[in-house]
mmCIF file of C-alpha atoms in Angstrom:
data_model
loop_
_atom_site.group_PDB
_atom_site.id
_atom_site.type_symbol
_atom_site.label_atom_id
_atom_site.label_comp_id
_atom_site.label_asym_id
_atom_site.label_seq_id
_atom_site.Cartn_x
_atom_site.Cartn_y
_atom_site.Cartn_z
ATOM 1 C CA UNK A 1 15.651 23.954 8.476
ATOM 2 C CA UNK A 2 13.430 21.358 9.225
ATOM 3 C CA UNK A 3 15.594 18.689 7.445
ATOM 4 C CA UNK A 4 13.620 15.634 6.028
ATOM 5 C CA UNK A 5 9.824 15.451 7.392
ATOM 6 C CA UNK A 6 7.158 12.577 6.822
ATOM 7 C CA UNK A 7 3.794 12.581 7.398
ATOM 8 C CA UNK A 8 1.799 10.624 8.972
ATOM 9 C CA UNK A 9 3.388 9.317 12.116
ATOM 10 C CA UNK A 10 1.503 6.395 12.648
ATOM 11 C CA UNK A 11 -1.525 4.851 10.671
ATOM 12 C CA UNK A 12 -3.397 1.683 11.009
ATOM 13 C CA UNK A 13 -4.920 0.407 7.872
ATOM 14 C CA UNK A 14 -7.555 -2.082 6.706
ATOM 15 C CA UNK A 15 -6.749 -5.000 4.398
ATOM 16 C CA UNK A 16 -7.404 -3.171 0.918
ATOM 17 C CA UNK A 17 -7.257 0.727 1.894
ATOM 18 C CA UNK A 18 -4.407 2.891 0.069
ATOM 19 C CA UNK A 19 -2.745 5.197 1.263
ATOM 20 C CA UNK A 20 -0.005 7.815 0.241
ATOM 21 C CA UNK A 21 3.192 8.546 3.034
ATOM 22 C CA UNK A 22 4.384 11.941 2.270
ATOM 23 C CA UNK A 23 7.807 12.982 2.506
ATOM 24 C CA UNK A 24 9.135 16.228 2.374
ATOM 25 C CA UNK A 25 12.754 17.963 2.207
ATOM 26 C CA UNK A 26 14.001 21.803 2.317
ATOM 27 C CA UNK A 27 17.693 20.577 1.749
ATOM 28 C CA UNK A 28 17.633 21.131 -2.136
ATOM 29 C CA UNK A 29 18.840 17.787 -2.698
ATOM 30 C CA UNK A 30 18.212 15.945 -5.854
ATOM 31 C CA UNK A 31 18.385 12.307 -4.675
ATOM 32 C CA UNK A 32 15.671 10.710 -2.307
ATOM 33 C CA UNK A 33 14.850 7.386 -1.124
ATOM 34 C CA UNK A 34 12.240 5.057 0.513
ATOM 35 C CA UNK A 35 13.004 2.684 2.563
ATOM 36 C CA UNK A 36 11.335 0.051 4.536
ATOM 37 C CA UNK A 37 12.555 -1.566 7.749
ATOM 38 C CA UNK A 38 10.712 -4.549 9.783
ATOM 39 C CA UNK A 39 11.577 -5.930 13.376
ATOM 40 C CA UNK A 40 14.715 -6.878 13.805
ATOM 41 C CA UNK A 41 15.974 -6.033 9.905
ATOM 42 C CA UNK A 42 17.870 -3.675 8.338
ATOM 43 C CA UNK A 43 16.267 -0.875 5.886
ATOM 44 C CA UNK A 44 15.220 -2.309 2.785
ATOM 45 C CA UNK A 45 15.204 0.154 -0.245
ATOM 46 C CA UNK A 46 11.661 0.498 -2.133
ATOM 47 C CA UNK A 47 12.103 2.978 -4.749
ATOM 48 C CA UNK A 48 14.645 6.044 -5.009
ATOM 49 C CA UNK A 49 14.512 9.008 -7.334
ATOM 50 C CA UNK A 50 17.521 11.086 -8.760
ATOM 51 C CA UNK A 51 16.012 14.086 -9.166
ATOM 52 C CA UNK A 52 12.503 15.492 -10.150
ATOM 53 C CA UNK A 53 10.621 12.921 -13.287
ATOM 54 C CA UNK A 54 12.938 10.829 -12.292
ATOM 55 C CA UNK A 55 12.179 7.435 -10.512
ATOM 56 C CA UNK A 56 13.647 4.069 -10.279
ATOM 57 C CA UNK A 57 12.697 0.606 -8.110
ATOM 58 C CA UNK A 58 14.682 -0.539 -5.102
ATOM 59 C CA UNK A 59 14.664 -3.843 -4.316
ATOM 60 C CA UNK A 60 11.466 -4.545 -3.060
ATOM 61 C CA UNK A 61 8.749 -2.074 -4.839
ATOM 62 C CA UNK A 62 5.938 -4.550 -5.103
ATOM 63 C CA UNK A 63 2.844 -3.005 -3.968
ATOM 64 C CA UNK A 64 4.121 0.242 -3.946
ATOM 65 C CA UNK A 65 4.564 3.450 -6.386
ATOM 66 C CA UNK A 66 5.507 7.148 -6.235
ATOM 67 C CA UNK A 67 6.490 9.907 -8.190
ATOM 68 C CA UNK A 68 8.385 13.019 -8.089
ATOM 69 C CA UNK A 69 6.704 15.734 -9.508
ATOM 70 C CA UNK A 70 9.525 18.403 -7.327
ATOM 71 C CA UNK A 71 12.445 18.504 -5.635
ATOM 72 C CA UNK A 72 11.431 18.708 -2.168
ATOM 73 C CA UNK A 73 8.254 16.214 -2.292
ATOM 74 C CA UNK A 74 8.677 12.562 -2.939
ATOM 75 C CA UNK A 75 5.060 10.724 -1.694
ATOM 76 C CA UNK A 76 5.249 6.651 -1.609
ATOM 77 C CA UNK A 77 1.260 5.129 -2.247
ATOM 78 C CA UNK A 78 0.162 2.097 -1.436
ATOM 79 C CA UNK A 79 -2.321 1.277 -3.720
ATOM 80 C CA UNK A 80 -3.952 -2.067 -2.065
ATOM 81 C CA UNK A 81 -2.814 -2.318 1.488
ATOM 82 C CA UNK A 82 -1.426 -5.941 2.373
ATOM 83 C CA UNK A 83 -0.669 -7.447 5.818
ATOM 84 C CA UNK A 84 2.765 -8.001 4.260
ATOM 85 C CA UNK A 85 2.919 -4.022 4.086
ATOM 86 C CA UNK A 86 3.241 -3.786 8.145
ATOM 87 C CA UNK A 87 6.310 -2.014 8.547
ATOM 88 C CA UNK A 88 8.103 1.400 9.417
ATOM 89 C CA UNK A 89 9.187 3.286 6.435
ATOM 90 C CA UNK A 90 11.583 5.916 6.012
ATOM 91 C CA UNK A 91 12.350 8.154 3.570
ATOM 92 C CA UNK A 92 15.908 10.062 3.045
ATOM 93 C CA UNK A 93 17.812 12.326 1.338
ATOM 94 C CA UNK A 94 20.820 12.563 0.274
ATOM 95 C CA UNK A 95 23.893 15.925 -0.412
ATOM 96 C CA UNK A 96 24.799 14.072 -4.115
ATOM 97 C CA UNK A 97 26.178 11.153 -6.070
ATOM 98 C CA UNK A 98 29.408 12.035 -5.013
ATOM 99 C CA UNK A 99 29.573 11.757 -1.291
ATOM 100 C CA UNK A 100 25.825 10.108 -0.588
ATOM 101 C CA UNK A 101 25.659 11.130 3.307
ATOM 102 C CA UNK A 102 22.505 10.408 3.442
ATOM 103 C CA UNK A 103 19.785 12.611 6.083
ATOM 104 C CA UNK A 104 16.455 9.784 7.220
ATOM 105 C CA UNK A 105 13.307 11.366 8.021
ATOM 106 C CA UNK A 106 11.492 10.182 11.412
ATOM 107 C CA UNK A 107 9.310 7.371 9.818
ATOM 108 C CA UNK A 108 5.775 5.978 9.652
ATOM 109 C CA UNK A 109 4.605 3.185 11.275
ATOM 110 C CA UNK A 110 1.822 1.373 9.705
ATOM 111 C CA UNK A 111 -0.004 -1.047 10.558
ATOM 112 C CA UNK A 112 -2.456 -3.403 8.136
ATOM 113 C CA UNK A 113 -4.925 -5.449 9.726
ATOM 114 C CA UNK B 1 23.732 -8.741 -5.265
ATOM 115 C CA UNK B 2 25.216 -7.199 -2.439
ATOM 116 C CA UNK B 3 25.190 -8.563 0.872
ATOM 117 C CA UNK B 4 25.636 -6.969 4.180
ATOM 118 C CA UNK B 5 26.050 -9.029 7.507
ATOM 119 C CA UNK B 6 26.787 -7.392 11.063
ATOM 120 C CA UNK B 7 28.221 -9.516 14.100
ATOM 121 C CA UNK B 8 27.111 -9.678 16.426
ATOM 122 C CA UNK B 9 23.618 -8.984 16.461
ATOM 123 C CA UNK B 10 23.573 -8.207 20.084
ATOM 124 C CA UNK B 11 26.372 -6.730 22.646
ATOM 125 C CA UNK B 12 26.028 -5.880 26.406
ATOM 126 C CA UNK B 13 28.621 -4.339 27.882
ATOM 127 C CA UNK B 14 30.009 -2.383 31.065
ATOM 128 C CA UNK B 15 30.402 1.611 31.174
ATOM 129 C CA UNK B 16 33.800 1.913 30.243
ATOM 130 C CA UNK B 17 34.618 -0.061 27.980
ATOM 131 C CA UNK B 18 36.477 0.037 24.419
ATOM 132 C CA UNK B 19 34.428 -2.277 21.990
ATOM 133 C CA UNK B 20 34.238 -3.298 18.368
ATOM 134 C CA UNK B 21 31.102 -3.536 15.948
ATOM 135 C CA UNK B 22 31.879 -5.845 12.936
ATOM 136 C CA UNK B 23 30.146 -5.494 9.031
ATOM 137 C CA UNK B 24 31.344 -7.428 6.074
ATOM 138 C CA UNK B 25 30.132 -6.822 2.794
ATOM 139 C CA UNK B 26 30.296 -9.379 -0.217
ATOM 140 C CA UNK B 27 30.870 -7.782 -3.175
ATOM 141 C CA UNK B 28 33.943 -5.066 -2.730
ATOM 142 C CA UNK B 29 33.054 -2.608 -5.974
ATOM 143 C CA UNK B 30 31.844 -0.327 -3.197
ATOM 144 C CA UNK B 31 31.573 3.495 -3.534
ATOM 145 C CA UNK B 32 31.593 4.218 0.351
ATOM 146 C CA UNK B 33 30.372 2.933 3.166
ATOM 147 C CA UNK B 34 28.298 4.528 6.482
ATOM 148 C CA UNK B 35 27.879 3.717 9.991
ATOM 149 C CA UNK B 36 24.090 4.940 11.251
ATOM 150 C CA UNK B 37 22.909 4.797 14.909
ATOM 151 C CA UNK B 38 19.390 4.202 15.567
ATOM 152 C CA UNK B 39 17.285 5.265 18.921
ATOM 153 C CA UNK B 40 14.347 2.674 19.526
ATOM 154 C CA UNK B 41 11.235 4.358 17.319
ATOM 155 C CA UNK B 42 13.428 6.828 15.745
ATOM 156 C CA UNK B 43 15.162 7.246 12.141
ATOM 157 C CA UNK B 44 18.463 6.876 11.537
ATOM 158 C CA UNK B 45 21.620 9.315 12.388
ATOM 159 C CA UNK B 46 24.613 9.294 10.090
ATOM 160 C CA UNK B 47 28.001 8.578 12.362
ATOM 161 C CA UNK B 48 30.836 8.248 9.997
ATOM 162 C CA UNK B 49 31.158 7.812 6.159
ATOM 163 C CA UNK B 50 34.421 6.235 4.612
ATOM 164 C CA UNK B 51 34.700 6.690 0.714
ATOM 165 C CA UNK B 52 35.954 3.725 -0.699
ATOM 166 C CA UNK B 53 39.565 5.243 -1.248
ATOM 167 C CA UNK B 54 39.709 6.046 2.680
ATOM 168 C CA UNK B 55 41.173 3.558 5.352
ATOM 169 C CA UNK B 56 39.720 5.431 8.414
ATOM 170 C CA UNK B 57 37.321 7.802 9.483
ATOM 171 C CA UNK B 58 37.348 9.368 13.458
ATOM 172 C CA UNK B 59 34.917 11.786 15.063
ATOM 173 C CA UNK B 60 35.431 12.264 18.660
ATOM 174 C CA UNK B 61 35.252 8.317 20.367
ATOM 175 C CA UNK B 62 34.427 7.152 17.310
ATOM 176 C CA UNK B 63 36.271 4.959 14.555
ATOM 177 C CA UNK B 64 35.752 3.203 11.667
ATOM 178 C CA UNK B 65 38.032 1.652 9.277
ATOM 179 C CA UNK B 66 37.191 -0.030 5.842
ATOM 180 C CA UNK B 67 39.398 -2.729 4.347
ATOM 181 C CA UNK B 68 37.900 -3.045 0.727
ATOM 182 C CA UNK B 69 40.031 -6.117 -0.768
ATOM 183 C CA UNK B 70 38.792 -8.164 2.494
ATOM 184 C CA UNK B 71 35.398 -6.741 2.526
ATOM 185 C CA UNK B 72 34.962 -5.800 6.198
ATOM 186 C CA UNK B 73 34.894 -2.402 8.162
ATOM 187 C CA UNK B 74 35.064 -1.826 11.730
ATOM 188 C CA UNK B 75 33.365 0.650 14.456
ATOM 189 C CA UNK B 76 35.529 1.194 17.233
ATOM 190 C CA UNK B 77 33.953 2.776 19.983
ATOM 191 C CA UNK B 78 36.417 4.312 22.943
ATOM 192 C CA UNK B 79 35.428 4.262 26.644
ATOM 193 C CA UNK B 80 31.623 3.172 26.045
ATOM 194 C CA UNK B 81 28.874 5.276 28.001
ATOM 195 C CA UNK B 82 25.123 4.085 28.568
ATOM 196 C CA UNK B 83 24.049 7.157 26.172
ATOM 197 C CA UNK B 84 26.244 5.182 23.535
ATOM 198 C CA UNK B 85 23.423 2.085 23.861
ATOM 199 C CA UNK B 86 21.293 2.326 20.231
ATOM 200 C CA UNK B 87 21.630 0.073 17.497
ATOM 201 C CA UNK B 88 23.889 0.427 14.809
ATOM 202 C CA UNK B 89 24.100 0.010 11.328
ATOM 203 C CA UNK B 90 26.308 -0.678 8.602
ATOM 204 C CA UNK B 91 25.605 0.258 4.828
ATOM 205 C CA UNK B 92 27.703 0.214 1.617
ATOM 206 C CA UNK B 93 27.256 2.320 -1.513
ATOM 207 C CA UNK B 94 26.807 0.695 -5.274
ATOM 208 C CA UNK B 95 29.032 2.756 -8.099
ATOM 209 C CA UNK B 96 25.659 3.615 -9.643
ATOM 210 C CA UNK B 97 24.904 4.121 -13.447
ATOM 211 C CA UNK B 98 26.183 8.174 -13.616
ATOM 212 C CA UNK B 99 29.620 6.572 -12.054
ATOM 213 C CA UNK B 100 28.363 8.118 -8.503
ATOM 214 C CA UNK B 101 27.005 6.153 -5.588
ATOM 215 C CA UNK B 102 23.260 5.875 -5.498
ATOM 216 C CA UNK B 103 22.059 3.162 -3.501
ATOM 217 C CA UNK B 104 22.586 1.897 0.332
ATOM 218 C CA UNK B 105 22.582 -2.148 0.997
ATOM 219 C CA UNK B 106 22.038 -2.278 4.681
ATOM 220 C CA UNK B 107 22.912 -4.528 7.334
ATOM 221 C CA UNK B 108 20.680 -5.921 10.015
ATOM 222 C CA UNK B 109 22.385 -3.949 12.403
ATOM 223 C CA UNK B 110 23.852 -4.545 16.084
ATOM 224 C CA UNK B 111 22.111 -3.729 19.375
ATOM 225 C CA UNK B 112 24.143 -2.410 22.108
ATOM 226 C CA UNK B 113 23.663 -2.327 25.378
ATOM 227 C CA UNK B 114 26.245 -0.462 27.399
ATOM 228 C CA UNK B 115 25.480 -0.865 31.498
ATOM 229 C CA UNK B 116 25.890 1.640 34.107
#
């Protein structure tokens, strides 16, 4: 089991580019989440989905969108890349509503110049 | 809205040691709450999770309690070792809109440093 995987690693951006961070689970869990975390912060949620079709905003979603077309794939895009979009972002998963251990992917680190 | 805070942000220690981490939390309708540690450049690695019913959780030299009413849980950490150095990071669960928990407030986190 591979567990939660993202793709890219890293990725340095120009000031307007998109770009779409994929994230990927084989734990057959129904609720998945993207967060964002800068220097010296905690993890700030972007957008979380309950299940496949289903997709709600965190608390900062601004310049960002996804979608959830299956269980196991949950990409974030960024449509018009921003300086203020620097950041390392993580996506997780989590067992259910119930208990809500939730299992973080390795992140991305991107960079917008 | 939900607030986390962690003191402090930093802690050095010696090998040894017994220590506390502190998180407070603002707004005790809470569904559970999680302790993380995080290796510089990596993601994060669930330690404990207390539901909100629970007092305590332990695993191995690890312990955290959660006293809802005051809004605070501690991470007590027995006998600290320099592999034990990582940041760590406090999070509580909102009673979401099915009656389950679906979103994590983080804190900031503390940064320890636990010397040979």
């Amino acid at each position: 089991n591979a567990g939660v995987t993202q793709t890219p690693k890293f990725r340095i951006l120009k000031i307007g580019q998109s770009m779409t961070l994929q994230c990927a689970q084989d734990m057959n869990h129904n609720y998945m989440y993207w967060y964002r975390q800068d220097p010296g912060m905690g993890l700030k949620l972007i957008y979380y989905s309950v299940g496949a079709g289903i997709t709600d905003k965190g608390e900062v979603p601004n310049g960002y969108n996804v979608s959830r077309s299956t269980t196991e794939d949950f990409p974030l895009r960024l449509e018009l890349a921003a300086p203020s979009q620097t950041s390392v972002y993580f996506c997780a998963t989590t067992t259910s509503a119930a208990y809500n251990e939730q299992f973080f992917g390795p992140g991305t680190r991107l960079t917008v110049l | 809205k939900q607030e986390v805070t962690q003191i402090p942000a930093a802690l050095s220690v010696p090998e040894g040691e017994n220590l506390v981490l502190n998180c407070s939390f603002t707004d005790s309708a809470i569904y559970n709450l999680q302790w993380f540690r995080q290796d510089p450049g990596k993601g994060l690695t669930s330690l404990l999770l207390i539901q909100s019913s629970q007092r305590e959780q332990t695993s191995g030299r690890l312990n955290a309690s959660l006293d809802k009413s005051s809004g605070r849980s501690t991470l007590y950490i027995a006998a600290s070792q320099p592999g034990d150095s990582a940041t760590y990071l406090c999070a509580v669960s909102s009673i979401g809109r099915t009656g389950g928990s679906e979103k994590l407030v983080f804190g900031k986190g503390t940064k320890l440093t636990v010397n040979p």
